[in-house]
XYZ file of C-alpha atoms in Angstrom:
524
model
C 42.864 5.211 26.133
C 42.395 5.501 29.906
C 42.136 2.781 32.506
C 40.729 -0.665 31.721
C 38.132 -2.605 33.741
C 37.303 -6.271 33.387
C 33.811 -6.096 34.872
C 30.895 -3.657 35.061
C 31.132 -3.751 38.876
C 34.777 -2.655 38.766
C 33.949 0.205 36.393
C 31.066 1.344 38.622
C 33.336 1.429 41.686
C 35.938 3.438 39.772
C 33.263 6.017 39.036
C 33.385 7.197 42.648
C 36.712 8.914 41.972
C 36.565 9.457 38.206
C 36.906 12.966 36.838
C 34.686 14.613 34.258
C 35.396 13.392 30.700
C 37.788 10.700 31.927
C 37.764 7.774 29.501
C 38.028 4.034 30.186
C 37.592 0.688 28.435
C 35.331 -2.168 29.582
C 36.634 -5.607 28.601
C 33.917 -7.799 30.142
C 33.122 -10.458 27.480
C 30.167 -9.426 25.360
C 29.948 -5.982 26.968
C 33.181 -4.510 25.636
C 33.415 -0.867 24.704
C 34.742 2.600 25.393
C 33.114 4.781 28.074
C 33.538 8.417 29.121
C 32.627 9.612 32.617
C 30.195 12.509 32.996
C 29.776 14.264 36.356
C 26.296 15.611 35.530
C 23.067 14.319 37.057
C 22.290 11.221 34.973
C 19.964 9.557 37.478
C 17.019 9.506 35.033
C 19.115 7.924 32.282
C 20.547 5.363 34.691
C 17.074 4.430 35.950
C 15.894 3.892 32.368
C 18.852 1.575 31.648
C 18.646 -1.291 34.170
C 20.829 -3.507 31.963
C 23.709 -0.981 32.210
C 24.035 -1.118 28.449
C 24.784 2.595 27.965
C 25.061 4.051 31.479
C 27.143 2.581 34.317
C 26.584 4.645 37.453
C 28.939 5.105 40.347
C 27.973 3.754 43.757
C 26.221 6.943 44.916
C 23.140 6.625 47.111
C 21.051 7.812 44.167
C 22.650 5.994 41.193
C 23.812 8.470 38.582
C 23.009 11.614 40.599
C 26.677 12.599 40.732
C 27.759 11.025 37.437
C 28.006 7.887 35.353
C 30.120 6.224 32.689
C 28.510 6.731 29.244
C 29.162 4.221 26.465
C 30.499 5.616 23.185
C 28.914 3.928 20.172
C 27.631 4.465 16.660
C 24.740 1.965 16.742
C 23.108 -0.015 19.520
C 24.019 -3.717 19.640
C 22.240 -6.540 21.446
C 25.447 -7.492 23.278
C 25.390 -4.168 25.144
C 22.333 -5.427 27.045
C 23.882 -8.591 28.461
C 21.540 -11.283 27.134
C 18.329 -9.229 27.239
C 15.731 -10.359 24.661
C 13.225 -7.497 25.052
C 14.340 -3.976 24.157
C 12.633 -0.594 24.141
C 13.831 1.963 21.598
C 13.131 5.688 21.418
C 13.864 8.744 19.338
C 17.030 8.510 17.275
C 17.926 4.949 18.340
C 19.640 2.735 15.771
C 19.821 -0.982 16.602
C 21.912 -3.482 14.663
C 22.124 -7.232 14.992
C 25.402 -7.210 13.048
C 23.933 -9.287 10.213
C 21.609 -12.284 9.689
C 22.948 -15.326 11.537
C 25.432 -13.312 13.575
C 23.246 -12.621 16.613
C 20.022 -14.657 16.859
C 17.587 -13.365 19.481
C 14.978 -15.854 20.728
C 12.120 -14.542 22.848
C 9.869 -16.858 24.893
C 7.965 -14.336 27.026
C 4.776 -12.437 26.157
C 6.518 -9.140 25.420
C 7.763 -7.548 22.202
C 11.296 -8.419 21.250
C 11.632 -4.804 20.125
C 9.223 -2.045 21.130
C 9.546 1.430 19.632
C 8.049 4.151 21.827
C 7.738 7.444 19.981
C 7.222 10.796 21.621
C 3.723 11.243 20.197
C 1.813 14.276 19.016
C 2.789 16.269 22.105
C 6.446 16.251 21.086
C 8.025 19.359 19.607
C 8.969 17.249 16.576
C 7.140 14.170 15.281
C 10.280 12.750 13.689
C 11.598 9.835 15.726
C 14.009 8.410 13.115
C 14.378 4.913 14.556
C 16.309 2.222 12.648
C 16.195 -1.553 13.203
C 18.825 -3.186 11.010
C 20.388 -6.582 10.286
C 18.443 -8.677 12.787
C 17.524 -12.337 13.137
C 14.646 -12.655 15.608
C 12.578 -15.660 16.785
C 9.244 -15.108 18.547
C 8.585 -18.415 20.311
C 5.103 -19.106 21.725
C 1.430 -18.022 21.372
C 2.059 -14.508 22.665
C -0.397 -11.599 22.533
C 2.469 -9.164 22.037
C 3.870 -8.854 18.529
C 7.535 -9.544 17.968
C 8.079 -5.900 16.955
C 5.665 -3.166 18.069
C 5.831 0.457 16.967
C 3.788 2.776 19.168
C 3.174 6.447 18.314
C 6.407 6.808 16.371
C 7.062 8.567 13.072
C 9.723 7.960 10.446
C 11.517 4.667 10.907
C 13.228 1.910 8.953
C 13.213 -1.853 9.489
C 15.780 -3.268 7.105
C 17.349 -6.680 6.519
C 15.413 -8.311 9.347
C 14.592 -12.026 9.441
C 11.628 -12.679 11.750
C 10.310 -16.161 12.440
C 7.392 -17.375 14.527
C 7.515 -20.696 16.378
C 5.141 -22.791 18.473
C 1.872 -21.062 17.514
C 3.281 -17.547 17.341
C 0.491 -15.138 16.398
C 1.819 -11.678 15.504
C 4.941 -10.548 13.716
C 5.170 -6.751 13.324
C 2.493 -4.295 14.490
C 2.726 -0.669 13.398
C 0.362 1.312 15.597
C -0.628 -0.630 18.713
C -4.383 -0.897 19.457
C -5.325 0.151 22.964
C -8.455 -0.777 24.949
C -11.714 1.150 24.295
C -12.047 4.384 26.194
C -14.763 4.261 28.874
C -16.329 7.549 27.682
C -16.892 7.106 23.959
C -16.197 3.402 23.581
C -13.908 4.007 20.609
C -10.616 2.209 20.207
C -7.575 4.477 20.460
C -4.325 3.663 18.701
C -0.741 4.619 19.364
C -0.210 5.434 15.730
C 2.672 4.835 13.340
C 3.613 7.203 10.534
C 5.965 6.845 7.565
C 7.708 3.531 8.134
C 9.678 1.578 5.540
C 10.530 -2.139 5.511
C 13.227 -3.274 3.102
C 14.651 -6.732 2.408
C 12.793 -8.308 5.338
C 11.718 -11.950 5.688
C 8.705 -12.733 7.911
C 7.403 -16.280 8.377
C 4.876 -18.349 10.332
C 2.493 -16.106 12.304
C -1.189 -17.047 12.583
C -2.801 -13.574 13.012
C -0.510 -11.495 10.834
C 3.060 -11.160 9.726
C 2.725 -7.393 9.376
C -0.092 -5.016 10.301
C -0.427 -1.262 9.891
C -3.292 -0.285 12.188
C -6.093 2.184 11.487
C -5.196 5.841 11.834
C -1.518 5.692 10.971
C -0.295 6.503 7.493
C 2.616 5.907 5.180
C 4.101 2.432 4.684
C 6.652 1.260 2.107
C 7.398 -2.449 1.682
C 10.336 -2.966 -0.663
C 11.512 -6.463 -1.614
C 10.046 -8.111 1.476
C 8.738 -11.649 1.880
C 5.827 -12.519 4.173
C 5.249 -16.287 4.131
C 2.547 -18.200 5.946
C 1.051 -14.973 7.350
C -1.166 -12.067 6.341
C -0.044 -8.569 5.510
C -2.794 -6.264 6.849
C -2.959 -2.583 5.888
C -5.557 -0.501 7.691
C -4.246 2.960 6.907
C -3.606 5.088 3.864
C -0.617 5.747 1.615
C 0.821 2.246 1.479
C 3.250 1.180 -1.254
C 4.220 -2.458 -1.814
C 6.749 -3.162 -4.531
C 8.475 -6.414 -5.427
C 8.843 -9.246 -2.906
C 6.284 -11.979 -2.134
C 3.240 -11.911 0.134
C 1.081 -14.878 1.110
C -2.048 -12.722 1.490
C -2.770 -8.993 1.556
C -5.756 -7.428 3.350
C -6.365 -3.728 2.783
C -9.229 -2.256 4.762
C -10.638 1.118 5.780
C -12.807 1.421 8.879
C -12.549 5.201 9.125
C -15.364 6.726 7.004
C -14.675 10.165 5.645
C -10.925 9.561 5.272
C -9.060 9.424 1.985
C -7.344 6.119 1.364
C -4.659 5.315 -1.216
C -2.393 2.351 -1.904
C -0.094 1.086 -4.661
C 0.948 -2.562 -5.044
C 3.323 -3.462 -7.876
C 5.480 -6.226 -9.352
C 4.025 -9.328 -7.717
C 4.116 -12.964 -8.845
C 1.453 -15.048 -7.093
C 1.826 -18.824 -7.349
C -0.760 -20.083 -4.865
C -3.452 -18.938 -2.470
C -2.591 -20.498 0.868
C -4.444 -18.541 3.536
C -8.016 -18.130 2.317
C -10.248 -17.481 -0.677
C -8.227 -14.617 -2.147
C -4.694 -13.304 -2.498
C -5.531 -9.615 -2.062
C -8.702 -8.081 -0.685
C -9.650 -4.407 -0.617
C -12.641 -3.497 1.517
C -14.187 -0.435 3.101
C -17.199 0.364 5.235
C -18.776 3.095 3.083
C -18.538 3.690 -0.658
C -19.022 6.834 -2.712
C -22.804 6.768 -2.473
C -22.817 6.409 1.321
C -23.718 9.075 3.858
C -20.092 9.362 5.040
C -18.452 9.567 1.622
C -14.839 8.609 1.250
C -12.687 7.797 -1.744
C -10.535 4.708 -2.116
C -7.858 5.133 -4.750
C -5.584 2.183 -5.376
C -3.437 0.488 -7.977
C -2.371 -3.104 -8.516
C 0.291 -2.925 -11.244
C 2.132 -5.752 -12.981
C 0.500 -8.561 -10.981
C 0.969 -12.037 -12.452
C -0.469 -15.381 -11.355
C -0.867 -18.994 -12.448
C -4.573 -19.862 -12.583
C -3.694 -23.559 -12.409
C -2.722 -23.114 -8.754
C -5.264 -20.411 -7.842
C -8.245 -21.885 -5.999
C -9.551 -18.480 -5.003
C -9.747 -14.915 -6.351
C -6.546 -13.093 -7.168
C -8.065 -9.711 -6.180
C -11.387 -9.213 -4.360
C -12.789 -5.671 -4.239
C -15.595 -4.760 -1.849
C -16.833 -1.241 -1.017
C -13.768 0.020 -2.865
C -13.790 3.004 -5.200
C -11.542 3.777 -8.166
C -9.200 0.786 -7.853
C -7.256 -0.267 -10.963
C -5.985 -3.852 -11.254
C -3.423 -4.543 -13.982
C -3.055 -8.338 -14.056
C -1.921 -11.198 -16.285
C -1.927 -14.956 -15.852
C -0.886 -18.384 -17.086
C -3.466 -21.147 -17.723
C -6.458 -18.752 -17.818
C -9.047 -21.441 -18.581
C -7.946 -23.987 -15.999
C -10.999 -25.680 -14.460
C -11.586 -24.921 -10.800
C -9.626 -21.684 -10.762
C -10.932 -18.628 -8.961
C -11.496 -15.207 -10.483
C -8.783 -12.985 -11.794
C -10.777 -10.176 -10.145
C -14.114 -10.103 -8.345
C -15.929 -6.762 -8.248
C -17.828 -7.273 -5.009
C -20.721 -5.374 -3.456
C -20.017 -1.655 -3.362
C -17.127 -1.825 -5.836
C -17.530 1.480 -7.683
C -15.800 2.597 -10.878
C -13.060 -0.018 -10.566
C -11.023 -1.293 -13.530
C -9.499 -4.642 -14.460
C -6.864 -4.282 -17.184
C -5.515 -7.472 -18.755
C -4.186 -8.788 -22.055
C -6.408 -10.752 -24.430
C -4.982 -14.091 -23.285
C -5.510 -13.357 -19.587
C -9.004 -12.081 -20.384
C -10.017 -15.701 -20.885
C -9.708 -16.178 -17.113
C -12.959 -15.847 -15.139
C -13.980 -12.650 -13.432
C -17.254 -11.708 -11.754
C -19.154 -8.586 -10.730
C -21.630 -8.518 -7.872
C -25.079 -7.056 -8.691
C -24.333 -4.362 -6.120
C -21.159 -3.224 -7.899
C -21.353 -0.039 -9.957
C -19.790 1.175 -13.195
C -16.848 -1.225 -13.178
C -14.857 -1.815 -16.362
C -12.809 -4.635 -17.829
C -10.157 -3.387 -20.290
C -8.835 -6.031 -22.692
C -5.640 -5.024 -24.506
C -3.842 -6.734 -27.365
C -4.843 -7.914 -30.822
C -8.419 -9.047 -30.210
C -10.835 -10.130 -32.945
C -14.568 -9.811 -32.482
C -15.049 -13.506 -33.231
C -12.737 -14.326 -30.300
C -14.780 -12.252 -27.904
C -17.231 -15.075 -27.269
C -14.480 -16.839 -25.321
C -13.819 -13.871 -23.013
C -15.795 -14.041 -19.791
C -18.262 -11.218 -19.225
C -20.519 -10.010 -16.475
C -23.844 -8.170 -16.701
C -22.630 -5.706 -14.067
C -19.292 -4.875 -15.685
C -18.767 -3.180 -19.059
C -16.015 -4.847 -21.094
C -13.779 -2.557 -23.171
C -11.665 -4.009 -26.003
C -8.662 -1.953 -27.063
C -5.393 -2.026 -29.041
C -6.107 -3.056 -32.604
C -9.587 -4.535 -32.333
C -10.844 -6.043 -35.589
C -14.475 -6.446 -36.723
C -15.979 -4.841 -33.637
C -19.683 -5.099 -32.953
C -21.920 -2.241 -31.916
C -22.572 -1.947 -28.217
C -18.961 -2.659 -27.212
C -16.814 0.455 -26.784
C -13.421 0.195 -28.453
C -10.219 2.044 -27.615
C -7.414 1.786 -30.193
C -3.821 1.764 -28.969
C -4.839 3.411 -25.710
C -3.358 2.986 -22.293
C -5.236 2.583 -19.020
C -3.055 5.229 -17.408
C -4.603 7.822 -19.773
C -8.049 6.681 -18.667
C -10.413 9.169 -17.002
C -13.657 8.331 -15.218
C -16.096 11.258 -15.156
C -19.428 11.868 -13.443
C -21.307 14.847 -14.884
C -24.529 16.322 -13.548
C -27.493 16.818 -15.863
C -27.195 19.974 -18.000
C -23.560 20.413 -17.014
C -20.219 20.290 -18.812
C -16.801 18.990 -17.772
C -13.467 20.435 -18.870
C -10.930 17.813 -19.953
C -7.210 18.514 -20.395
C -5.805 15.856 -22.766
C -2.331 14.346 -22.107
C -1.128 15.663 -25.513
C -2.324 18.606 -27.589
C -3.021 16.393 -30.626
C -4.420 12.875 -30.617
C -7.412 10.578 -30.635
C -10.061 10.278 -27.990
C -12.638 7.634 -27.110
C -15.727 8.604 -25.094
C -18.148 6.028 -23.721
C -21.095 6.543 -21.419
C -21.134 3.682 -18.912
C -24.452 4.055 -17.078
C -26.892 3.955 -19.994
C -27.938 0.329 -19.805
C -25.682 -0.762 -22.667
C -27.084 1.794 -25.160
C -24.857 1.563 -28.250
C -25.638 5.172 -29.224
C -23.577 6.609 -26.331
C -20.044 6.211 -27.692
C -17.750 7.978 -30.137
C -14.217 8.199 -31.579
C -12.679 11.582 -32.293
C -9.558 13.296 -33.594
C -8.629 16.528 -31.819
C -6.027 19.275 -32.129
C -6.195 21.727 -29.213
C -3.656 24.013 -30.906
C -6.287 24.953 -33.479
C -9.362 24.129 -31.348
C -10.289 21.448 -33.849
C -12.238 18.225 -33.174
C -13.487 15.764 -35.816
C -15.761 12.748 -35.516
C -14.379 9.448 -36.776
C -17.284 7.282 -35.678
C -19.994 7.637 -33.059
C -23.433 6.607 -31.900
C -26.518 8.612 -32.794
C -26.750 10.298 -29.396
C -23.320 11.939 -29.671
C -22.753 15.296 -31.361
C -20.077 17.943 -31.829
C -20.441 21.549 -30.753
C -18.361 24.706 -31.075
C -16.732 26.908 -28.488
C -17.224 26.677 -24.725
C -20.047 24.337 -23.697
C -22.129 25.682 -20.816
C -24.330 22.691 -19.990
C -27.212 23.679 -22.236
C -25.331 24.345 -25.471
C -26.124 21.054 -27.189
C -29.372 19.208 -27.804
C -31.329 17.752 -24.921
C -30.917 13.986 -24.287
C -27.545 13.961 -26.066
C -23.831 14.125 -25.257
C -21.917 16.986 -26.867
C -18.162 17.535 -27.295
C -16.154 20.572 -28.350
C -12.596 21.869 -28.406
C -11.969 25.443 -27.290
C -9.273 27.347 -25.444
C -6.790 24.438 -25.708
C -9.053 22.097 -23.724
C -11.920 19.717 -24.472
C -15.509 20.058 -23.253
C -17.904 17.175 -22.530
C -21.544 18.135 -21.966
C -24.238 15.828 -20.553
C -27.914 16.574 -21.221
C -29.471 13.227 -20.322
C -29.568 13.021 -16.499
C -26.511 12.454 -14.317
C -24.054 10.644 -16.595
C -20.938 8.522 -16.109
C -18.268 8.471 -18.827
C -15.014 6.703 -19.595
C -12.651 8.939 -21.590
C -9.324 7.659 -22.927
C -6.660 9.158 -25.163
C -4.050 7.955 -27.635
C -1.462 9.549 -29.861
C -0.839 6.743 -32.428
C -2.592 7.090 -35.766
C -4.960 4.288 -36.709
C -7.729 3.425 -39.110
C -11.269 2.548 -38.191
């Protein structure tokens, strides 16, 4: 180890005579660390580091022009910055707070505590690789700036961060910062965020949002995080939320024409604290709109207590192809909200629940289309009177249904993840590849006004191109070979098995079908 200096000023003065690659140690309390002198032109780096956290220039007329001491470190630490409570990070930066409770940073000014500035689309590489680890941060006051802002940066991790709002704090973490409208086109531009992960984070007490992924960015993973007393807002595609707890989740799409996917899993919801729903999915245009776009989302293994739910668990509006797998306690508790509400524009969405949870209320707006409620478990027909229904949502009973009545499609021992939703033009045929070469298949037309003649149960073996009817309505028939769209009778639905695949032919206007498969043998 080279010379030692007790203050930053002493180290700066020593830089006037230091040689290239000479090392030294700074012992100033809180700023300790090893430095190596570089005789290159570091004036730009020195100017960007006013706190002298990494670069300590000599006393040249232009600081850093003829060299500077450069701190040697593995990860950035708050102590390097001498009491600063607002940091700016860039490509490759890794910031640690040395553990929850070790270094608590309290910010009282209207600036981000941590701002990540990526290099944007003009950079040679879009990979910024920023890490924010082991922090305890307090955002104190009704600031416009979020506590953490990520602007035009790709690939980052926020892990083991405790973030608390105080005294009317409004915004926790913003991924993709919204700029002012451009004067030419009036559209809002965003400094986007791509592929960020939050793990083991705790966010509490922000009035606008605890976490927000703005429109235009993509890729967000929330793993074992808790957002209390604040919304989690997702305005961009490819979001995954698994485990943890969230006071309220808003998923929205305001960018017509863009694909939009999300996956939310393993949630236990005890109360609805922030509004009339726990999770809401909404878009601006659905599949039948002029600017078509497809929403594809999953809620898996979501559980709630209806006794404490005064609003809807999941509210779907202008959302396409969303599957909600939910269960609940106290399904018939008076005053509870809906397990799911299929709102206006909800198209081909599915609620899957067990027979007990199916007793909980659900509703379907008159403007929803082709939505389905799947009820699994040992359900008897005489119990069905106690399961809530909706005139705008077909209810499907499955898994060992006994004494079924005509008009209600039945799927035995099926699974929603083998479910296919098909739309077939008039006088056209669809090719279906089953999940297994041998099994049982249920086909139900969903847009025929409840016509009981548009359903059927079949056994198939694609190895021998064999398909047999077990039971079906009068408007279903079996064909042979490849179906072309006009092979079967007019005004009927025809099925065949040929070339190791299944064919489904519609000859009664544009038709919507639910097709599901199973491999367990059963009796009808």
